[in-house]
Amino acid sequence: MNKIFPSRFALLKAYISLFLILSFIIRLSFLIWNFSELDKSGFTIGKTFLIGFLFDVATISFFTIPYLIYLLLFPKHFYGSIIDKIITYFSFSLGVLILFFSFFGEFTFWEEFQRRYNFIAVDYLIYTYEVVENINESYPLPILISAMLALVLISIVLVYKLGYFGKVFTSETNFTSKLIATIPWFIIVAISTLFITNKQADFSNNRYNNELAKAGIYSFFAAFRNNELPYNEFYKIIPKEAAYKSVKASMLDSKNTFINPNKNAIYRTIVNSDSISKAIKPNVIFICIESLSANFLKEFGNTNNITPTIDSLENNSLFFKNLFATGTRTVRGMEAITLSIPPTAGRSIVKRKENQGLFTIGEVFKQKGYERNFFYGGDGYFDNMNTFFGGNGFNIVDRGRGFLLDKSISTTRTNIEDAEVTFENAWGVCDMDLYNKVIKEADKAHDSSKPFFDFVMTTSNHKPYTYPTGKIDIPSGTGRNGAVKYTDYAIAQFIKKAKQKPWFHNTVFVIMSDHCASSAGRWELDVKNYHIPAIIFNLPNQQPKKIDKLASQIDVFPTLFATFNWDYTSNLFGQNILTMLPNEERAFIGNYRKLGYLKDKKVLILDEQKNANFYSWNPSDNSLKLVPTDKKFENKAISFYEVADDLYRNNGLKIKE
């Protein structure tokens, strides 16, 4: 042991020990937290902790390198000098502070996402204002910071009393002994860099066991390096021509014509008009509701009466009962809704650099002469929303805090002014304030006699779940149910005010969630945790109807365009749900690594290790059972994802001039 940790390395030994103890506490806590979801066999639990320990060792090895270099090169003659003490105390204090910061951070991240740090945590580093404010409003931040600093101080005092600092400063360790002690850690770093990947912790079919086996900090840096995953490099593929042929066959009917039938493209003409029904051009207000899971609605068994407005609207609208979100984050929902595309691996297209001049649903509205607006109650700089929407022809209405749009984007930006705000938290103004702004801008558009399409992104159903007091019977900030009920209440007030406007009778309201409130579960992809509601309200000449066809987020606007009897050119993957045949029903689900294709209670899940796992899905208990692969089903799933990625990377999603 003295060769591994000679006296000069005493503090390093203490630091590594502290890290391993904290990591064990985190892993054990998460195990207890989600014990009911785990594979609890002794072998699996043991393997979980063994793999976790190995990842912990790999993680701490990277942290040791700067201090090891210092220890190795600092001359023995100056051991215990003032400069040595300053560097040693500062380095140890900073290192311990990082450990405890990560310790507290892992618990807050797990509470929200039931995962170790991932690409979301990386993104959050960019948007510090919203994240810090959200943490401050969601947790007793002064207490957390005080506790963290107290633990750092206690650790330093304890290590001091145990004599570790004294050993470092009075050491007689020579260069050869230091070199022998240093080499193993450099070897571990080299092995970890060259041969160890975070996905190697995914040893089980149970997602929770896999997450427990990981190390939070290691996962963070793995996500930092791998937030974009070119499909052809990481996923199972079929010949490109076969993939395009399969996808185009799914889009083909007697009224659709591919503009370049022999080319690897899906650009086509959609014909919905007929000799009986004329095309209509109503205004469209789309409300994208933050984190509205289907199971919040009475229709799907909720007994808390937290969505009375939506429950009422569904009986007077086109209500899609069997619709699934494509992803687990707002930007993924925006990608699906605007681009009408299956989810792409890695980060959402909304957050990528090459995301302007794309063929979105906004382009269809433009073909019909509409003004297009994007409303957001916070600063649309967050998650690159303003750049995406502005770069694709939308005017921006948000709560700007000074961040400018990309100068190359030609669009207008309207601020939600202080005088228009009655309540605001970290994520932006409350839904009622946002809707009041929508009404004000709709009045202006109506006066100009130009039809408008408004994409409205809400934020009230988001942690810290705060909203104006006295509006509903659940106190602000007490939990998700209150946020959902306030969100529903705000919709009621919005529609009530809209009904008093001259433009209401000619305005269609589309209400849909961006994603579910929680996507985590024990399976690779928890299917039920992608189930969302969608409503089309106030549609002219359309009887209320509940539609039970399996469909995707990407299909809602192509369905809306069909109800308007619009003919248009399209690069959209989505289909008209109303005319879907039973064998055409399907949905796309995924996260940034896993891509799922759902059909006939079967789901094919693709991952970045070129695996294609085929399951039967039991909706009653949300379980997945691995079954023998259906090759035709597999190739169909692969073709959609392969084509979607190929179109993005080869400018196939761009607007055709």
mmCIF file of C-alpha atoms in Angstrom, residues 337-645:
data_model
loop_
_atom_site.group_PDB
_atom_site.id
_atom_site.type_symbol
_atom_site.label_atom_id
_atom_site.label_comp_id
_atom_site.label_asym_id
_atom_site.label_seq_id
_atom_site.Cartn_x
_atom_site.Cartn_y
_atom_site.Cartn_z
ATOM 1 C CA ILE A 337 -44.403 18.875 -34.552
ATOM 2 C CA THR A 338 -42.728 21.421 -36.826
ATOM 3 C CA LEU A 339 -40.672 19.105 -39.059
ATOM 4 C CA SER A 340 -43.121 16.183 -38.890
ATOM 5 C CA ILE A 341 -40.177 13.799 -38.682
ATOM 6 C CA PRO A 342 -39.319 10.683 -36.647
ATOM 7 C CA PRO A 343 -36.858 11.425 -33.817
ATOM 8 C CA THR A 344 -33.222 11.661 -34.813
ATOM 9 C CA ALA A 345 -30.431 10.183 -32.689
ATOM 10 C CA GLY A 346 -28.457 12.521 -30.437
ATOM 11 C CA ARG A 347 -29.609 16.057 -29.799
ATOM 12 C CA SER A 348 -32.748 17.436 -31.349
ATOM 13 C CA ILE A 349 -32.490 19.223 -34.700
ATOM 14 C CA VAL A 350 -33.870 22.285 -32.900
ATOM 15 C CA LYS A 351 -30.536 22.539 -31.070
ATOM 16 C CA ARG A 352 -28.232 21.764 -33.977
ATOM 17 C CA LYS A 353 -26.398 24.340 -36.060
ATOM 18 C CA GLU A 354 -27.799 23.390 -39.468
ATOM 19 C CA ASN A 355 -31.444 23.940 -38.567
ATOM 20 C CA GLN A 356 -32.534 26.925 -40.673
ATOM 21 C CA GLY A 357 -34.333 27.079 -43.988
ATOM 22 C CA LEU A 358 -35.994 23.724 -43.321
ATOM 23 C CA PHE A 359 -39.349 22.580 -44.626
ATOM 24 C CA THR A 360 -41.583 22.895 -41.564
ATOM 25 C CA ILE A 361 -45.340 23.060 -41.085
ATOM 26 C CA GLY A 362 -44.743 26.810 -41.128
ATOM 27 C CA GLU A 363 -43.804 26.515 -44.780
ATOM 28 C CA VAL A 364 -47.194 24.971 -45.556
ATOM 29 C CA PHE A 365 -48.860 27.887 -43.793
ATOM 30 C CA LYS A 366 -46.653 30.255 -45.786
ATOM 31 C CA GLN A 367 -47.819 28.619 -49.038
ATOM 32 C CA LYS A 368 -51.355 29.558 -47.965
ATOM 33 C CA GLY A 369 -50.496 33.184 -47.104
ATOM 34 C CA TYR A 370 -50.349 32.953 -43.310
ATOM 35 C CA GLU A 371 -48.365 35.046 -40.847
ATOM 36 C CA ARG A 372 -46.406 32.709 -38.539
ATOM 37 C CA ASN A 373 -45.566 33.499 -34.917
ATOM 38 C CA PHE A 374 -43.781 31.669 -32.120
ATOM 39 C CA PHE A 375 -44.810 32.578 -28.566
ATOM 40 C CA TYR A 376 -42.760 31.604 -25.516
ATOM 41 C CA GLY A 377 -43.155 32.886 -21.959
ATOM 42 C CA GLY A 378 -39.441 32.759 -21.197
ATOM 43 C CA ASP A 379 -36.421 33.811 -23.217
ATOM 44 C CA GLY A 380 -36.469 31.891 -26.491
ATOM 45 C CA TYR A 381 -32.672 31.898 -26.437
ATOM 46 C CA PHE A 382 -33.104 28.879 -24.168
ATOM 47 C CA ASP A 383 -32.675 25.575 -26.028
ATOM 48 C CA ASN A 384 -31.971 27.492 -29.260
ATOM 49 C CA MET A 385 -35.706 27.979 -29.843
ATOM 50 C CA ASN A 386 -35.512 31.498 -31.258
ATOM 51 C CA THR A 387 -32.795 30.581 -33.720
ATOM 52 C CA PHE A 388 -34.771 27.552 -34.885
ATOM 53 C CA PHE A 389 -38.142 29.258 -35.231
ATOM 54 C CA GLY A 390 -36.714 32.562 -36.433
ATOM 55 C CA GLY A 391 -34.513 30.756 -38.938
ATOM 56 C CA ASN A 392 -37.565 28.967 -40.298
ATOM 57 C CA GLY A 393 -39.733 31.997 -40.915
ATOM 58 C CA PHE A 394 -41.530 32.573 -37.621
ATOM 59 C CA ASN A 395 -41.790 35.926 -35.877
ATOM 60 C CA ILE A 396 -40.706 35.693 -32.237
ATOM 61 C CA VAL A 397 -42.754 36.832 -29.246
ATOM 62 C CA ASP A 398 -40.964 36.056 -25.989
ATOM 63 C CA ARG A 399 -39.716 37.382 -22.660
ATOM 64 C CA GLY A 400 -36.307 38.425 -23.956
ATOM 65 C CA ARG A 401 -33.539 39.224 -21.481
ATOM 66 C CA GLY A 402 -31.146 40.802 -23.925
ATOM 67 C CA PHE A 403 -29.984 37.814 -25.961
ATOM 68 C CA LEU A 404 -30.114 38.750 -29.604
ATOM 69 C CA LEU A 405 -31.197 36.608 -32.488
ATOM 70 C CA ASP A 406 -28.588 35.440 -34.958
ATOM 71 C CA LYS A 407 -28.001 38.508 -37.157
ATOM 72 C CA SER A 408 -28.395 36.379 -40.259
ATOM 73 C CA ILE A 409 -32.025 35.664 -39.326
ATOM 74 C CA SER A 410 -34.542 38.023 -40.847
ATOM 75 C CA THR A 411 -37.536 38.065 -38.512
ATOM 76 C CA THR A 412 -39.259 40.321 -36.007
ATOM 77 C CA ARG A 413 -39.015 39.901 -32.270
ATOM 78 C CA THR A 414 -41.656 41.258 -29.910
ATOM 79 C CA ASN A 415 -41.000 41.370 -26.188
ATOM 80 C CA ILE A 416 -43.486 40.518 -23.442
ATOM 81 C CA GLU A 417 -43.157 43.737 -21.472
ATOM 82 C CA ASP A 418 -43.027 44.093 -17.676
ATOM 83 C CA ALA A 419 -46.442 45.778 -17.653
ATOM 84 C CA GLU A 420 -47.942 42.664 -19.264
ATOM 85 C CA VAL A 421 -46.617 40.325 -16.566
ATOM 86 C CA THR A 422 -48.553 39.438 -13.408
ATOM 87 C CA PHE A 423 -46.504 36.374 -12.440
ATOM 88 C CA GLU A 424 -43.128 35.021 -13.478
ATOM 89 C CA ASN A 425 -40.752 32.272 -12.375
ATOM 90 C CA ALA A 426 -37.467 30.888 -13.683
ATOM 91 C CA TRP A 427 -39.003 29.534 -16.885
ATOM 92 C CA GLY A 428 -40.997 32.605 -17.800
ATOM 93 C CA VAL A 429 -44.369 34.264 -17.382
ATOM 94 C CA CYS A 430 -47.404 32.267 -16.276
ATOM 95 C CA ASP A 431 -49.657 30.765 -18.928
ATOM 96 C CA MET A 432 -52.402 33.364 -18.458
ATOM 97 C CA ASP A 433 -49.957 36.204 -19.147
ATOM 98 C CA LEU A 434 -48.717 34.373 -22.230
ATOM 99 C CA TYR A 435 -52.247 33.818 -23.516
ATOM 100 C CA ASN A 436 -53.105 37.488 -22.957
ATOM 101 C CA LYS A 437 -50.179 38.345 -25.219
ATOM 102 C CA VAL A 438 -51.418 35.851 -27.812
ATOM 103 C CA ILE A 439 -54.842 37.522 -27.786
ATOM 104 C CA LYS A 440 -53.295 40.972 -28.121
ATOM 105 C CA GLU A 441 -51.220 39.901 -31.140
ATOM 106 C CA ALA A 442 -54.215 38.057 -32.647
ATOM 107 C CA ASP A 443 -56.215 41.290 -32.466
ATOM 108 C CA LYS A 444 -53.478 43.040 -34.458
ATOM 109 C CA ALA A 445 -53.344 40.256 -37.040
ATOM 110 C CA HIS A 446 -57.134 40.296 -37.413
ATOM 111 C CA ASP A 447 -57.062 44.040 -38.046
ATOM 112 C CA SER A 448 -54.603 43.440 -40.886
ATOM 113 C CA SER A 449 -56.976 40.843 -42.438
ATOM 114 C CA LYS A 450 -54.172 38.287 -42.744
ATOM 115 C CA PRO A 451 -54.641 34.740 -41.441
ATOM 116 C CA PHE A 452 -52.227 33.753 -38.697
ATOM 117 C CA PHE A 453 -50.656 30.598 -37.304
ATOM 118 C CA ASP A 454 -49.464 30.910 -33.707
ATOM 119 C CA PHE A 455 -47.217 28.290 -32.114
ATOM 120 C CA VAL A 456 -47.595 28.853 -28.359
ATOM 121 C CA MET A 457 -45.213 27.075 -25.969
ATOM 122 C CA THR A 458 -46.345 27.033 -22.326
ATOM 123 C CA THR A 459 -44.150 26.644 -19.233
ATOM 124 C CA SER A 460 -46.370 26.595 -16.136
ATOM 125 C CA ASN A 461 -46.406 22.783 -15.869
ATOM 126 C CA HIS A 462 -42.715 22.699 -15.022
ATOM 127 C CA LYS A 463 -40.793 22.530 -11.805
ATOM 128 C CA PRO A 464 -40.935 24.549 -9.495
ATOM 129 C CA TYR A 465 -44.700 24.279 -10.276
ATOM 130 C CA THR A 466 -45.407 27.857 -9.217
ATOM 131 C CA TYR A 467 -48.254 29.981 -10.565
ATOM 132 C CA PRO A 468 -50.476 32.916 -9.493
ATOM 133 C CA THR A 469 -52.194 32.382 -6.159
ATOM 134 C CA GLY A 470 -55.953 32.266 -5.773
ATOM 135 C CA LYS A 471 -56.675 30.847 -9.233
ATOM 136 C CA ILE A 472 -57.157 27.186 -8.314
ATOM 137 C CA ASP A 473 -57.699 25.212 -5.120
ATOM 138 C CA ILE A 474 -54.165 23.761 -4.982
ATOM 139 C CA PRO A 475 -51.482 26.045 -3.465
ATOM 140 C CA SER A 476 -48.730 27.217 -5.787
ATOM 141 C CA GLY A 477 -45.437 25.350 -5.632
ATOM 142 C CA THR A 478 -46.821 22.230 -3.954
ATOM 143 C CA GLY A 479 -46.390 19.814 -6.835
ATOM 144 C CA ARG A 480 -47.235 18.642 -10.321
ATOM 145 C CA ASN A 481 -51.008 18.262 -9.805
ATOM 146 C CA GLY A 482 -51.317 21.953 -9.009
ATOM 147 C CA ALA A 483 -49.275 22.949 -12.059
ATOM 148 C CA VAL A 484 -51.421 20.762 -14.316
ATOM 149 C CA LYS A 485 -54.639 22.167 -12.862
ATOM 150 C CA TYR A 486 -53.423 25.752 -13.277
ATOM 151 C CA THR A 487 -52.377 24.968 -16.862
ATOM 152 C CA ASP A 488 -55.881 23.672 -17.508
ATOM 153 C CA TYR A 489 -57.440 26.703 -15.783
ATOM 154 C CA ALA A 490 -55.406 29.083 -17.939
ATOM 155 C CA ILE A 491 -56.667 27.356 -21.105
ATOM 156 C CA ALA A 492 -60.237 27.843 -19.872
ATOM 157 C CA GLN A 493 -59.651 31.559 -19.341
ATOM 158 C CA PHE A 494 -57.937 31.878 -22.712
ATOM 159 C CA ILE A 495 -60.805 30.272 -24.624
ATOM 160 C CA LYS A 496 -63.333 32.315 -22.646
ATOM 161 C CA LYS A 497 -61.585 35.547 -23.690
ATOM 162 C CA ALA A 498 -61.042 34.331 -27.255
ATOM 163 C CA LYS A 499 -64.770 33.653 -27.667
ATOM 164 C CA GLN A 500 -65.407 37.361 -27.182
ATOM 165 C CA LYS A 501 -63.175 38.249 -30.135
ATOM 166 C CA PRO A 502 -64.366 38.721 -33.728
ATOM 167 C CA TRP A 503 -61.703 36.300 -34.965
ATOM 168 C CA PHE A 504 -62.815 33.379 -32.753
ATOM 169 C CA HIS A 505 -65.411 31.934 -35.141
ATOM 170 C CA ASN A 506 -62.691 31.599 -37.794
ATOM 171 C CA THR A 507 -59.946 30.223 -35.545
ATOM 172 C CA VAL A 508 -59.042 26.582 -34.941
ATOM 173 C CA PHE A 509 -57.321 25.629 -31.686
ATOM 174 C CA VAL A 510 -54.919 22.703 -31.585
ATOM 175 C CA ILE A 511 -53.865 21.537 -28.118
ATOM 176 C CA MET A 512 -51.149 18.935 -27.667
ATOM 177 C CA SER A 513 -48.347 18.093 -25.257
ATOM 178 C CA ASP A 514 -44.663 18.322 -26.103
ATOM 179 C CA HIS A 515 -43.892 15.173 -24.085
ATOM 180 C CA CYS A 516 -44.977 13.333 -20.958
ATOM 181 C CA ALA A 517 -44.243 14.494 -17.423
ATOM 182 C CA SER A 518 -41.988 11.498 -16.892
ATOM 183 C CA SER A 519 -40.408 9.136 -19.385
ATOM 184 C CA ALA A 520 -38.303 7.091 -17.015
ATOM 185 C CA GLY A 521 -39.065 3.464 -16.303
ATOM 186 C CA ARG A 522 -37.480 0.063 -16.092
ATOM 187 C CA TRP A 523 -37.541 -0.703 -19.822
ATOM 188 C CA GLU A 524 -35.347 0.506 -22.668
ATOM 189 C CA LEU A 525 -38.253 2.752 -23.657
ATOM 190 C CA ASP A 526 -41.323 2.882 -21.429
ATOM 191 C CA VAL A 527 -44.077 3.045 -24.032
ATOM 192 C CA LYS A 528 -46.874 4.413 -21.833
ATOM 193 C CA ASN A 529 -44.647 7.276 -20.798
ATOM 194 C CA TYR A 530 -44.902 8.629 -24.352
ATOM 195 C CA HIS A 531 -48.717 8.660 -24.428
ATOM 196 C CA ILE A 532 -50.031 12.223 -24.820
ATOM 197 C CA PRO A 533 -53.409 13.815 -25.639
ATOM 198 C CA ALA A 534 -54.154 15.939 -28.697
ATOM 199 C CA ILE A 535 -57.259 17.998 -29.496
ATOM 200 C CA ILE A 536 -58.425 19.985 -32.525
ATOM 201 C CA PHE A 537 -61.153 22.359 -31.346
ATOM 202 C CA ASN A 538 -63.516 24.740 -33.158
ATOM 203 C CA LEU A 539 -62.953 23.075 -36.519
ATOM 204 C CA PRO A 540 -65.579 24.229 -39.066
ATOM 205 C CA ASN A 541 -68.014 21.630 -40.403
ATOM 206 C CA GLN A 542 -66.543 18.856 -38.279
ATOM 207 C CA GLN A 543 -68.500 16.768 -35.797
ATOM 208 C CA PRO A 544 -66.802 15.933 -32.454
ATOM 209 C CA LYS A 545 -65.100 12.581 -32.617
ATOM 210 C CA LYS A 546 -62.805 10.448 -30.469
ATOM 211 C CA ILE A 547 -60.159 8.814 -32.619
ATOM 212 C CA ASP A 548 -58.543 5.653 -31.297
ATOM 213 C CA LYS A 549 -56.082 5.077 -34.115
ATOM 214 C CA LEU A 550 -52.439 4.608 -33.119
ATOM 215 C CA ALA A 551 -50.594 7.688 -34.354
ATOM 216 C CA SER A 552 -47.641 9.959 -33.741
ATOM 217 C CA GLN A 553 -47.060 13.588 -32.859
ATOM 218 C CA ILE A 554 -45.759 14.021 -36.390
ATOM 219 C CA ASP A 555 -49.214 13.262 -37.836
ATOM 220 C CA VAL A 556 -51.289 15.981 -36.151
ATOM 221 C CA PHE A 557 -50.629 18.867 -38.534
ATOM 222 C CA PRO A 558 -50.834 16.817 -41.756
ATOM 223 C CA THR A 559 -54.227 15.719 -40.383
ATOM 224 C CA LEU A 560 -55.197 19.342 -39.747
ATOM 225 C CA PHE A 561 -54.194 20.325 -43.292
ATOM 226 C CA ALA A 562 -56.386 17.512 -44.618
ATOM 227 C CA THR A 563 -59.398 18.814 -42.674
ATOM 228 C CA PHE A 564 -58.793 22.194 -44.328
ATOM 229 C CA ASN A 565 -58.845 20.437 -47.749
ATOM 230 C CA TRP A 566 -55.434 21.896 -48.554
ATOM 231 C CA ASP A 567 -53.302 20.854 -51.494
ATOM 232 C CA TYR A 568 -49.629 21.540 -50.868
ATOM 233 C CA THR A 569 -46.075 20.406 -51.524
ATOM 234 C CA SER A 570 -44.532 18.601 -48.610
ATOM 235 C CA ASN A 571 -41.351 17.208 -47.130
ATOM 236 C CA LEU A 572 -43.221 15.983 -44.043
ATOM 237 C CA PHE A 573 -43.265 12.367 -42.877
ATOM 238 C CA GLY A 574 -46.627 12.713 -41.115
ATOM 239 C CA GLN A 575 -49.863 11.161 -42.393
ATOM 240 C CA ASN A 576 -53.559 11.995 -42.184
ATOM 241 C CA ILE A 577 -54.707 10.089 -39.105
ATOM 242 C CA LEU A 578 -58.370 10.225 -40.157
ATOM 243 C CA THR A 579 -57.783 8.170 -43.307
ATOM 244 C CA MET A 580 -55.177 5.787 -41.899
ATOM 245 C CA LEU A 581 -55.960 2.130 -42.523
ATOM 246 C CA PRO A 582 -55.405 -0.308 -39.619
ATOM 247 C CA ASN A 583 -52.215 -1.657 -41.203
ATOM 248 C CA GLU A 584 -50.857 1.914 -41.518
ATOM 249 C CA GLU A 585 -51.147 2.837 -37.843
ATOM 250 C CA ARG A 586 -47.775 3.300 -36.080
ATOM 251 C CA ALA A 587 -45.933 5.607 -33.716
ATOM 252 C CA PHE A 588 -42.333 6.688 -33.165
ATOM 253 C CA ILE A 589 -40.821 6.992 -29.684
ATOM 254 C CA GLY A 590 -37.286 7.544 -28.497
ATOM 255 C CA ASN A 591 -34.708 9.299 -26.402
ATOM 256 C CA TYR A 592 -31.365 10.625 -27.508
ATOM 257 C CA ARG A 593 -29.940 7.074 -27.866
ATOM 258 C CA LYS A 594 -32.853 4.665 -28.270
ATOM 259 C CA LEU A 595 -35.193 4.825 -31.263
ATOM 260 C CA GLY A 596 -38.492 2.943 -31.112
ATOM 261 C CA TYR A 597 -41.107 1.950 -33.688
ATOM 262 C CA LEU A 598 -44.511 0.991 -32.240
ATOM 263 C CA LYS A 599 -47.117 -0.953 -34.182
ATOM 264 C CA ASP A 600 -49.723 -3.619 -33.362
ATOM 265 C CA LYS A 601 -48.585 -3.749 -29.708
ATOM 266 C CA LYS A 602 -45.093 -4.575 -30.883
ATOM 267 C CA VAL A 603 -42.103 -2.288 -30.532
ATOM 268 C CA LEU A 604 -38.716 -2.454 -32.243
ATOM 269 C CA ILE A 605 -35.979 -0.572 -30.346
ATOM 270 C CA LEU A 606 -32.761 0.426 -32.076
ATOM 271 C CA ASP A 607 -29.658 1.555 -30.191
ATOM 272 C CA GLU A 608 -26.242 2.982 -30.999
ATOM 273 C CA GLN A 609 -24.566 -0.411 -30.611
ATOM 274 C CA LYS A 610 -26.333 -1.587 -33.781
ATOM 275 C CA ASN A 611 -28.803 -3.659 -31.772
ATOM 276 C CA ALA A 612 -32.423 -4.104 -32.845
ATOM 277 C CA ASN A 613 -34.492 -5.550 -30.001
ATOM 278 C CA PHE A 614 -38.029 -6.694 -30.783
ATOM 279 C CA TYR A 615 -40.651 -6.745 -28.017
ATOM 280 C CA SER A 616 -44.309 -7.385 -27.491
ATOM 281 C CA TRP A 617 -45.888 -4.597 -25.444
ATOM 282 C CA ASN A 618 -48.562 -5.199 -22.822
ATOM 283 C CA PRO A 619 -50.489 -1.897 -22.386
ATOM 284 C CA SER A 620 -52.147 -3.079 -19.156
ATOM 285 C CA ASP A 621 -48.891 -3.190 -17.183
ATOM 286 C CA ASN A 622 -46.605 -1.388 -19.682
ATOM 287 C CA SER A 623 -44.271 -4.380 -19.806
ATOM 288 C CA LEU A 624 -42.050 -5.397 -22.694
ATOM 289 C CA LYS A 625 -41.345 -9.029 -23.510
ATOM 290 C CA LEU A 626 -38.463 -9.891 -25.810
ATOM 291 C CA VAL A 627 -39.712 -11.938 -28.757
ATOM 292 C CA PRO A 628 -38.116 -13.353 -31.930
ATOM 293 C CA THR A 629 -37.387 -10.665 -34.486
ATOM 294 C CA ASP A 630 -39.832 -9.966 -37.284
ATOM 295 C CA LYS A 631 -37.447 -9.027 -40.095
ATOM 296 C CA LYS A 632 -40.064 -7.169 -42.112
ATOM 297 C CA PHE A 633 -41.049 -5.147 -39.052
ATOM 298 C CA GLU A 634 -37.397 -4.459 -38.268
ATOM 299 C CA ASN A 635 -36.578 -3.239 -41.761
ATOM 300 C CA LYS A 636 -39.606 -0.956 -41.737
ATOM 301 C CA ALA A 637 -38.484 0.644 -38.476
ATOM 302 C CA ILE A 638 -34.904 1.022 -39.685
ATOM 303 C CA SER A 639 -36.018 2.601 -42.959
ATOM 304 C CA PHE A 640 -37.849 5.480 -41.255
ATOM 305 C CA TYR A 641 -34.943 6.400 -38.992
ATOM 306 C CA GLU A 642 -32.300 5.886 -41.652
ATOM 307 C CA VAL A 643 -34.157 8.085 -44.154
ATOM 308 C CA ALA A 644 -34.903 10.817 -41.602
ATOM 309 C CA ASP A 645 -31.227 11.082 -40.661
#
